Short mmCIF file of N, CA and C in Angstrom, two decimals:
data_model
loop_
_atom_site.label_atom_id
_atom_site.label_comp_id
_atom_site.label_asym_id
_atom_site.label_seq_id
_atom_site.Cartn_x
_atom_site.Cartn_y
_atom_site.Cartn_z
N VAL A 142 -86.71 -151.97 46.06
CA VAL A 142 -85.67 -151.09 46.57
C VAL A 142 -86.75 -150.00 46.66
N GLN A 143 -87.58 -149.07 47.70
CA GLN A 143 -88.21 -147.81 47.49
C GLN A 143 -87.92 -146.38 47.94
N LEU A 144 -87.86 -145.40 47.63
CA LEU A 144 -87.77 -143.99 48.32
C LEU A 144 -88.57 -143.91 48.17
N GLN A 145 -89.75 -142.80 49.21
CA GLN A 145 -90.46 -142.89 49.01
C GLN A 145 -90.11 -141.11 49.96
N ALA A 146 -90.50 -139.88 49.05
CA ALA A 146 -90.22 -138.45 49.29
C ALA A 146 -91.33 -138.21 49.38
N SER A 147 -91.59 -137.15 51.18
CA SER A 147 -92.74 -136.48 50.89
C SER A 147 -91.99 -135.26 52.20
N GLY A 148 -93.08 -134.37 51.91
CA GLY A 148 -93.32 -132.90 53.45
C GLY A 148 -93.13 -132.52 52.16
N GLY A 149 -93.24 -131.99 50.53
CA GLY A 149 -93.36 -131.24 49.74
C GLY A 149 -94.50 -130.30 50.10
N GLY A 150 -94.65 -128.71 49.37
CA GLY A 150 -95.75 -128.29 49.13
C GLY A 150 -95.50 -126.80 48.99
N LEU A 151 -96.57 -126.37 49.23
CA LEU A 151 -96.86 -124.65 49.38
C LEU A 151 -96.51 -124.09 50.91
N VAL A 152 -94.71 -123.38 50.03
CA VAL A 152 -94.80 -122.05 51.32
C VAL A 152 -94.58 -120.58 50.90
N GLN A 153 -94.73 -120.17 52.50
CA GLN A 153 -94.40 -118.43 51.84
C GLN A 153 -92.82 -118.60 51.54
N ALA A 154 -92.41 -118.02 50.80
CA ALA A 154 -90.98 -117.40 51.21
C ALA A 154 -90.61 -116.84 51.89
N GLY A 155 -89.55 -117.37 52.92
CA GLY A 155 -88.86 -117.52 54.13
C GLY A 155 -89.65 -118.49 54.99
N GLY A 156 -90.14 -119.13 54.75
CA GLY A 156 -90.66 -120.39 55.58
C GLY A 156 -89.65 -121.42 55.53
N SER A 157 -91.03 -122.62 56.27
CA SER A 157 -89.33 -123.84 56.10
C SER A 157 -90.81 -124.91 55.58
N LEU A 158 -89.79 -125.58 55.14
CA LEU A 158 -90.21 -126.98 55.16
C LEU A 158 -89.64 -128.12 55.77
N ARG A 159 -89.88 -129.41 55.67
CA ARG A 159 -89.23 -130.45 56.20
C ARG A 159 -89.61 -131.68 54.81
N LEU A 160 -88.45 -131.75 54.40
CA LEU A 160 -88.65 -132.95 53.63
C LEU A 160 -88.39 -134.56 54.50
N SER A 161 -88.93 -135.24 53.85
CA SER A 161 -88.79 -136.70 54.50
C SER A 161 -88.27 -137.84 53.54
N CYS A 162 -87.37 -138.38 53.34
CA CYS A 162 -87.07 -140.10 52.27
C CYS A 162 -87.30 -141.51 53.31
N ALA A 163 -88.48 -141.85 53.21
CA ALA A 163 -88.38 -143.30 53.61
C ALA A 163 -87.44 -144.16 52.92
N VAL A 164 -87.29 -145.58 53.17
CA VAL A 164 -86.26 -146.02 52.12
C VAL A 164 -86.44 -147.06 52.96
N SER A 165 -87.10 -148.33 51.38
CA SER A 165 -86.96 -149.49 52.22
C SER A 165 -86.90 -150.92 51.22
N GLY A 166 -85.95 -151.90 51.04
CA GLY A 166 -86.11 -153.32 50.70
C GLY A 166 -83.82 -153.20 49.95
N LEU A 167 -83.29 -152.02 50.29
CA LEU A 167 -81.82 -152.12 50.57
C LEU A 167 -81.54 -151.57 51.83
N PHE A 168 -80.24 -151.74 52.62
CA PHE A 168 -79.61 -152.00 53.13
C PHE A 168 -79.05 -150.06 53.86
N PHE A 169 -79.68 -150.24 55.16
CA PHE A 169 -79.89 -148.22 54.27
C PHE A 169 -78.21 -147.57 55.39
N GLU A 170 -78.12 -148.11 56.00
CA GLU A 170 -76.97 -148.06 56.87
C GLU A 170 -75.79 -148.16 55.77
N SER A 171 -75.61 -149.53 54.98
CA SER A 171 -75.11 -148.76 54.02
C SER A 171 -75.06 -148.21 52.52
N HIS A 172 -75.55 -147.56 53.08
CA HIS A 172 -75.52 -145.54 51.43
C HIS A 172 -75.36 -144.89 51.98
N HIS A 173 -74.50 -143.60 50.75
CA HIS A 173 -74.71 -142.32 51.85
C HIS A 173 -76.72 -142.13 50.49
N MET A 174 -76.43 -141.06 51.23
CA MET A 174 -78.01 -140.75 51.14
C MET A 174 -77.57 -139.03 50.42
N GLY A 175 -78.64 -138.60 49.58
CA GLY A 175 -78.83 -136.85 48.49
C GLY A 175 -79.87 -137.09 48.65
N TRP A 176 -80.00 -135.49 48.32
CA TRP A 176 -81.12 -135.07 47.90
C TRP A 176 -80.52 -134.58 46.53
N PHE A 177 -81.52 -133.98 45.30
CA PHE A 177 -81.36 -133.12 44.00
C PHE A 177 -82.28 -132.35 44.23
N ARG A 178 -82.44 -131.27 43.09
CA ARG A 178 -83.84 -130.50 42.59
C ARG A 178 -84.08 -130.98 41.30
N GLN A 179 -85.00 -130.74 40.45
CA GLN A 179 -84.68 -130.67 39.25
C GLN A 179 -85.81 -130.18 38.64
N ALA A 180 -85.89 -128.93 37.78
CA ALA A 180 -86.65 -127.96 36.73
C ALA A 180 -87.54 -128.85 35.89
N PRO A 181 -89.43 -128.74 35.20
CA PRO A 181 -89.60 -129.48 34.07
C PRO A 181 -88.17 -128.51 32.63
N GLY A 182 -87.45 -130.26 32.16
CA GLY A 182 -87.13 -129.71 30.87
C GLY A 182 -85.24 -129.54 32.20
N LYS A 183 -85.15 -129.67 32.97
CA LYS A 183 -83.82 -129.59 33.43
C LYS A 183 -82.93 -130.24 33.75
N GLU A 184 -82.08 -130.41 33.98
CA GLU A 184 -81.56 -130.83 34.08
C GLU A 184 -81.27 -131.49 36.20
N ARG A 185 -80.53 -132.41 36.81
CA ARG A 185 -81.27 -132.99 38.44
C ARG A 185 -79.87 -132.37 38.97
N VAL A 186 -80.52 -131.14 39.72
CA VAL A 186 -78.84 -130.81 39.98
C VAL A 186 -79.02 -130.98 42.33
N PHE A 187 -77.54 -130.77 42.28
CA PHE A 187 -77.37 -131.30 43.34
C PHE A 187 -77.80 -130.69 44.84
N VAL A 188 -78.30 -130.98 45.36
CA VAL A 188 -79.04 -130.27 46.64
C VAL A 188 -78.32 -130.72 48.03
N ALA A 189 -77.75 -131.58 48.44
CA ALA A 189 -77.33 -131.62 49.50
C ALA A 189 -76.88 -133.54 50.22
N ALA A 190 -76.11 -134.27 50.32
CA ALA A 190 -75.60 -135.61 50.71
C ALA A 190 -75.21 -134.80 51.87
N ILE A 191 -75.50 -136.97 52.27
CA ILE A 191 -74.74 -137.01 54.03
C ILE A 191 -74.19 -138.27 53.77
N ALA A 192 -73.32 -138.66 54.60
CA ALA A 192 -72.36 -140.33 54.49
C ALA A 192 -73.40 -141.25 55.43
N TYR A 193 -72.30 -142.11 54.80
CA TYR A 193 -74.33 -143.60 55.84
C TYR A 193 -73.82 -143.69 56.70
N ASN A 194 -72.95 -142.46 57.54
CA ASN A 194 -72.44 -142.75 59.01
C ASN A 194 -73.50 -141.43 59.65
N SER A 195 -73.71 -140.24 58.97
CA SER A 195 -73.29 -139.21 59.20
C SER A 195 -73.08 -137.91 59.73
N ARG A 196 -71.15 -138.56 59.08
CA ARG A 196 -69.81 -137.64 59.64
C ARG A 196 -69.37 -136.95 58.69
N SER A 197 -70.79 -137.34 58.00
CA SER A 197 -69.91 -135.79 56.78
C SER A 197 -71.66 -135.57 56.10
N THR A 198 -71.29 -133.99 55.75
CA THR A 198 -72.60 -133.76 54.88
C THR A 198 -71.65 -132.37 53.90
N ALA A 199 -72.60 -132.47 53.33
CA ALA A 199 -72.32 -131.33 51.69
C ALA A 199 -73.13 -130.99 51.59
N TYR A 200 -73.39 -129.70 50.72
CA TYR A 200 -75.06 -128.98 49.99
C TYR A 200 -73.92 -127.85 49.11
N SER A 201 -74.98 -127.86 48.56
CA SER A 201 -74.48 -126.86 47.29
C SER A 201 -74.43 -125.41 47.82
N ASP A 202 -73.83 -124.01 47.01
CA ASP A 202 -73.83 -123.13 47.07
C ASP A 202 -74.86 -121.93 47.99
N SER A 203 -76.42 -122.75 47.32
CA SER A 203 -77.51 -121.90 47.14
C SER A 203 -78.00 -122.08 48.33
N VAL A 204 -77.38 -123.45 49.00
CA VAL A 204 -78.67 -123.98 49.99
C VAL A 204 -78.53 -123.97 51.43
N LYS A 205 -76.45 -123.68 50.91
CA LYS A 205 -75.37 -124.02 51.86
C LYS A 205 -76.05 -122.84 53.59
N GLY A 206 -76.28 -122.99 54.53
CA GLY A 206 -76.60 -122.02 55.67
C GLY A 206 -78.17 -121.59 55.92
N ARG A 207 -78.84 -122.52 54.93
CA ARG A 207 -80.43 -122.32 54.80
C ARG A 207 -80.81 -123.17 55.51
N PHE A 208 -80.23 -124.54 54.47
CA PHE A 208 -80.35 -126.13 54.42
C PHE A 208 -79.92 -126.52 55.08
N THR A 209 -81.26 -128.23 55.47
CA THR A 209 -79.15 -129.27 56.52
C THR A 209 -80.03 -130.45 56.38
N VAL A 210 -79.27 -131.24 56.09
CA VAL A 210 -79.76 -133.11 55.48
C VAL A 210 -79.42 -133.33 56.79
N SER A 211 -79.59 -134.58 57.26
CA SER A 211 -79.86 -135.76 58.49
C SER A 211 -80.85 -136.55 57.97
N ARG A 212 -80.62 -137.52 58.85
CA ARG A 212 -80.63 -139.25 58.49
C ARG A 212 -80.47 -140.04 60.09
N ASP A 213 -81.69 -141.05 59.95
CA ASP A 213 -82.39 -141.44 61.49
C ASP A 213 -81.96 -142.98 60.89
N ASN A 214 -81.00 -144.09 60.75
CA ASN A 214 -80.52 -144.64 60.57
C ASN A 214 -81.13 -146.33 61.05
N ALA A 215 -81.54 -145.66 62.41
CA ALA A 215 -82.79 -146.74 62.19
C ALA A 215 -83.85 -146.77 62.69
N LYS A 216 -84.10 -145.52 61.83
CA LYS A 216 -85.91 -145.73 60.82
C LYS A 216 -86.20 -145.22 59.60
N ASN A 217 -84.53 -145.57 59.25
CA ASN A 217 -84.14 -145.88 57.16
C ASN A 217 -84.44 -144.22 56.77
N LEU A 218 -84.56 -143.31 57.43
CA LEU A 218 -85.15 -141.88 56.54
C LEU A 218 -83.86 -140.88 57.08
N VAL A 219 -83.99 -140.04 56.12
CA VAL A 219 -83.04 -138.95 55.82
C VAL A 219 -84.02 -137.97 55.87
N TYR A 220 -83.24 -136.70 56.09
CA TYR A 220 -84.15 -135.33 55.84
C TYR A 220 -84.32 -134.39 54.85
N LEU A 221 -84.52 -133.67 54.70
CA LEU A 221 -84.01 -132.05 54.74
C LEU A 221 -84.65 -130.40 55.51
N GLN A 222 -84.38 -130.54 56.54
CA GLN A 222 -84.88 -129.68 56.70
C GLN A 222 -84.22 -128.07 56.09
N MET A 223 -85.67 -127.72 55.11
CA MET A 223 -85.28 -126.09 54.49
C MET A 223 -86.22 -124.87 55.71
N SER A 224 -85.12 -123.34 55.21
CA SER A 224 -85.45 -123.05 55.52
C SER A 224 -85.20 -121.88 55.19
N SER A 225 -85.37 -120.66 55.36
CA SER A 225 -85.22 -119.44 54.48
C SER A 225 -85.54 -119.82 53.39
N LEU A 226 -86.27 -120.17 52.92
CA LEU A 226 -87.08 -120.43 51.49
C LEU A 226 -87.30 -119.01 50.83
N ASN A 227 -86.40 -119.53 49.74
CA ASN A 227 -87.29 -118.37 48.51
C ASN A 227 -87.51 -118.51 47.17
N ALA A 228 -88.30 -117.89 47.06
CA ALA A 228 -88.86 -118.72 45.34
C ALA A 228 -88.17 -119.54 44.13
N GLU A 229 -86.30 -119.02 44.10
CA GLU A 229 -85.18 -119.80 43.37
C GLU A 229 -85.80 -121.15 43.88
N ASP A 230 -85.94 -121.83 44.90
CA ASP A 230 -85.72 -122.85 45.80
C ASP A 230 -87.17 -123.66 44.64
N THR A 231 -88.07 -123.17 44.62
CA THR A 231 -89.17 -123.56 43.96
C THR A 231 -88.61 -124.71 43.01
N ASP A 232 -89.19 -126.09 42.99
CA ASP A 232 -88.65 -127.47 42.20
C ASP A 232 -89.61 -128.59 42.60
N VAL A 233 -89.45 -129.78 41.74
CA VAL A 233 -89.43 -131.49 42.58
C VAL A 233 -88.05 -131.26 43.02
N TYR A 234 -87.90 -132.50 44.76
CA TYR A 234 -87.10 -132.96 45.27
C TYR A 234 -87.05 -134.44 44.78
N TYR A 235 -85.39 -134.93 45.01
CA TYR A 235 -85.17 -136.20 44.77
C TYR A 235 -84.72 -136.53 45.76
N CYS A 236 -84.74 -137.77 46.08
CA CYS A 236 -84.59 -138.74 47.42
C CYS A 236 -82.94 -139.48 46.53
N ALA A 237 -81.94 -139.84 47.02
CA ALA A 237 -81.62 -141.10 46.17
C ALA A 237 -80.27 -141.37 47.88
N ALA A 238 -80.26 -143.10 46.70
CA ALA A 238 -79.37 -144.18 47.50
C ALA A 238 -77.51 -144.24 46.39
N ALA A 239 -76.44 -144.43 47.38
CA ALA A 239 -75.54 -144.47 46.97
C ALA A 239 -74.63 -145.46 47.59
N PRO A 240 -74.54 -146.80 47.12
CA PRO A 240 -74.19 -147.64 48.16
C PRO A 240 -71.94 -147.16 48.19
N ARG A 241 -72.10 -147.32 49.34
CA ARG A 241 -70.79 -147.24 50.19
C ARG A 241 -69.51 -147.89 48.79
N ARG A 242 -69.82 -149.40 48.98
CA ARG A 242 -69.11 -149.62 47.86
C ARG A 242 -68.57 -149.42 45.94
N SER A 243 -69.48 -149.14 46.16
CA SER A 243 -69.69 -148.61 44.94
C SER A 243 -68.71 -146.92 44.64
N ILE A 244 -68.72 -146.08 45.50
CA ILE A 244 -68.65 -144.76 45.76
C ILE A 244 -67.17 -144.65 46.73
N VAL A 245 -66.10 -143.48 46.21
CA VAL A 245 -65.77 -143.19 46.60
C VAL A 245 -65.70 -142.00 48.12
N SER A 246 -66.37 -141.09 47.58
CA SER A 246 -66.43 -140.00 48.21
C SER A 246 -68.15 -140.74 49.18
N PRO A 247 -67.96 -139.83 50.79
CA PRO A 247 -68.83 -140.10 51.40
C PRO A 247 -69.91 -139.19 51.21
N THR A 248 -69.89 -138.19 50.17
CA THR A 248 -70.96 -137.57 49.79
C THR A 248 -71.22 -137.20 48.86
N PRO A 249 -71.73 -137.59 47.46
CA PRO A 249 -71.25 -137.64 46.24
C PRO A 249 -72.37 -136.81 46.14
N THR A 250 -71.87 -135.57 44.32
CA THR A 250 -72.32 -135.14 44.03
C THR A 250 -73.15 -134.71 42.97
N ARG A 251 -72.76 -136.08 42.19
CA ARG A 251 -73.41 -136.25 40.95
C ARG A 251 -74.46 -137.16 40.71
N PRO A 252 -75.90 -137.08 39.85
CA PRO A 252 -76.52 -137.87 40.01
C PRO A 252 -76.28 -139.13 39.44
N ASN A 253 -74.97 -138.89 38.25
CA ASN A 253 -74.57 -140.41 38.22
C ASN A 253 -73.91 -141.53 39.52
N GLU A 254 -73.56 -141.19 40.09
CA GLU A 254 -73.68 -141.14 41.65
C GLU A 254 -74.05 -142.21 42.59
N TYR A 255 -75.73 -141.80 42.17
CA TYR A 255 -76.78 -142.91 43.36
C TYR A 255 -77.34 -143.62 42.22
N THR A 256 -77.47 -144.80 42.75
CA THR A 256 -78.45 -146.08 42.75
C THR A 256 -80.10 -145.43 42.18
N TYR A 257 -80.62 -145.32 42.99
CA TYR A 257 -81.93 -145.31 43.59
C TYR A 257 -82.29 -144.30 44.17
N TRP A 258 -83.97 -144.47 43.40
CA TRP A 258 -83.57 -142.70 43.46
C TRP A 258 -85.39 -142.72 44.16
N GLY A 259 -85.65 -141.90 44.28
CA GLY A 259 -87.37 -141.68 44.60
C GLY A 259 -88.31 -141.00 43.54
N GLN A 260 -88.94 -141.02 43.67
CA GLN A 260 -90.43 -139.85 42.76
C GLN A 260 -90.47 -138.64 42.69
N GLY A 261 -90.01 -138.54 43.86
CA GLY A 261 -90.09 -137.11 44.24
C GLY A 261 -91.11 -136.38 44.58
N THR A 262 -90.47 -134.79 45.63
CA THR A 262 -92.02 -134.25 46.24
C THR A 262 -91.50 -132.61 45.75
N LEU A 263 -92.65 -132.37 45.52
CA LEU A 263 -92.78 -131.10 45.17
C LEU A 263 -93.33 -130.05 45.90
N VAL A 264 -91.64 -128.88 45.57
CA VAL A 264 -91.91 -127.83 46.39
C VAL A 264 -92.36 -126.30 45.60
N THR A 265 -93.50 -125.89 45.99
CA THR A 265 -93.18 -124.31 45.86
C THR A 265 -93.54 -123.09 46.93
N VAL A 266 -92.67 -122.52 46.36
CA VAL A 266 -92.30 -121.23 46.85
C VAL A 266 -92.44 -120.18 46.93
N SER A 267 -93.88 -119.84 47.63
CA SER A 267 -94.47 -117.77 47.39
C SER A 267 -93.66 -116.99 47.21
N SER A 268 -93.55 -116.28 46.34
CA SER A 268 -93.29 -115.08 46.56
C SER A 268 -94.31 -113.53 47.59
#
């Protein structure tokens, strides 16, 4: 199983980035997908999640209204569109997959609900 996150980089405050996560080695349509962020020495923090069929999404309060999660089941891709970025959004962002059969919520928010993780992509917002 591989989750390959990409799209991170350096952006000025107020700018936008779109992260992508390419998934292989599992049946993508059977997994809810999530995005988390993590700073060095800190715990992984929930950012956004999307149900296997895109019918449900969830966001942390800090990104609600600025970030949008989406997925393309035909291409095994999940996206995180990030807008109105600020310096506090600087972090390494991870995508993760949670099997439907083992999760009650269609938009899991806790790291331990996810089985598979990508390697992370760094987002740096300059103020």
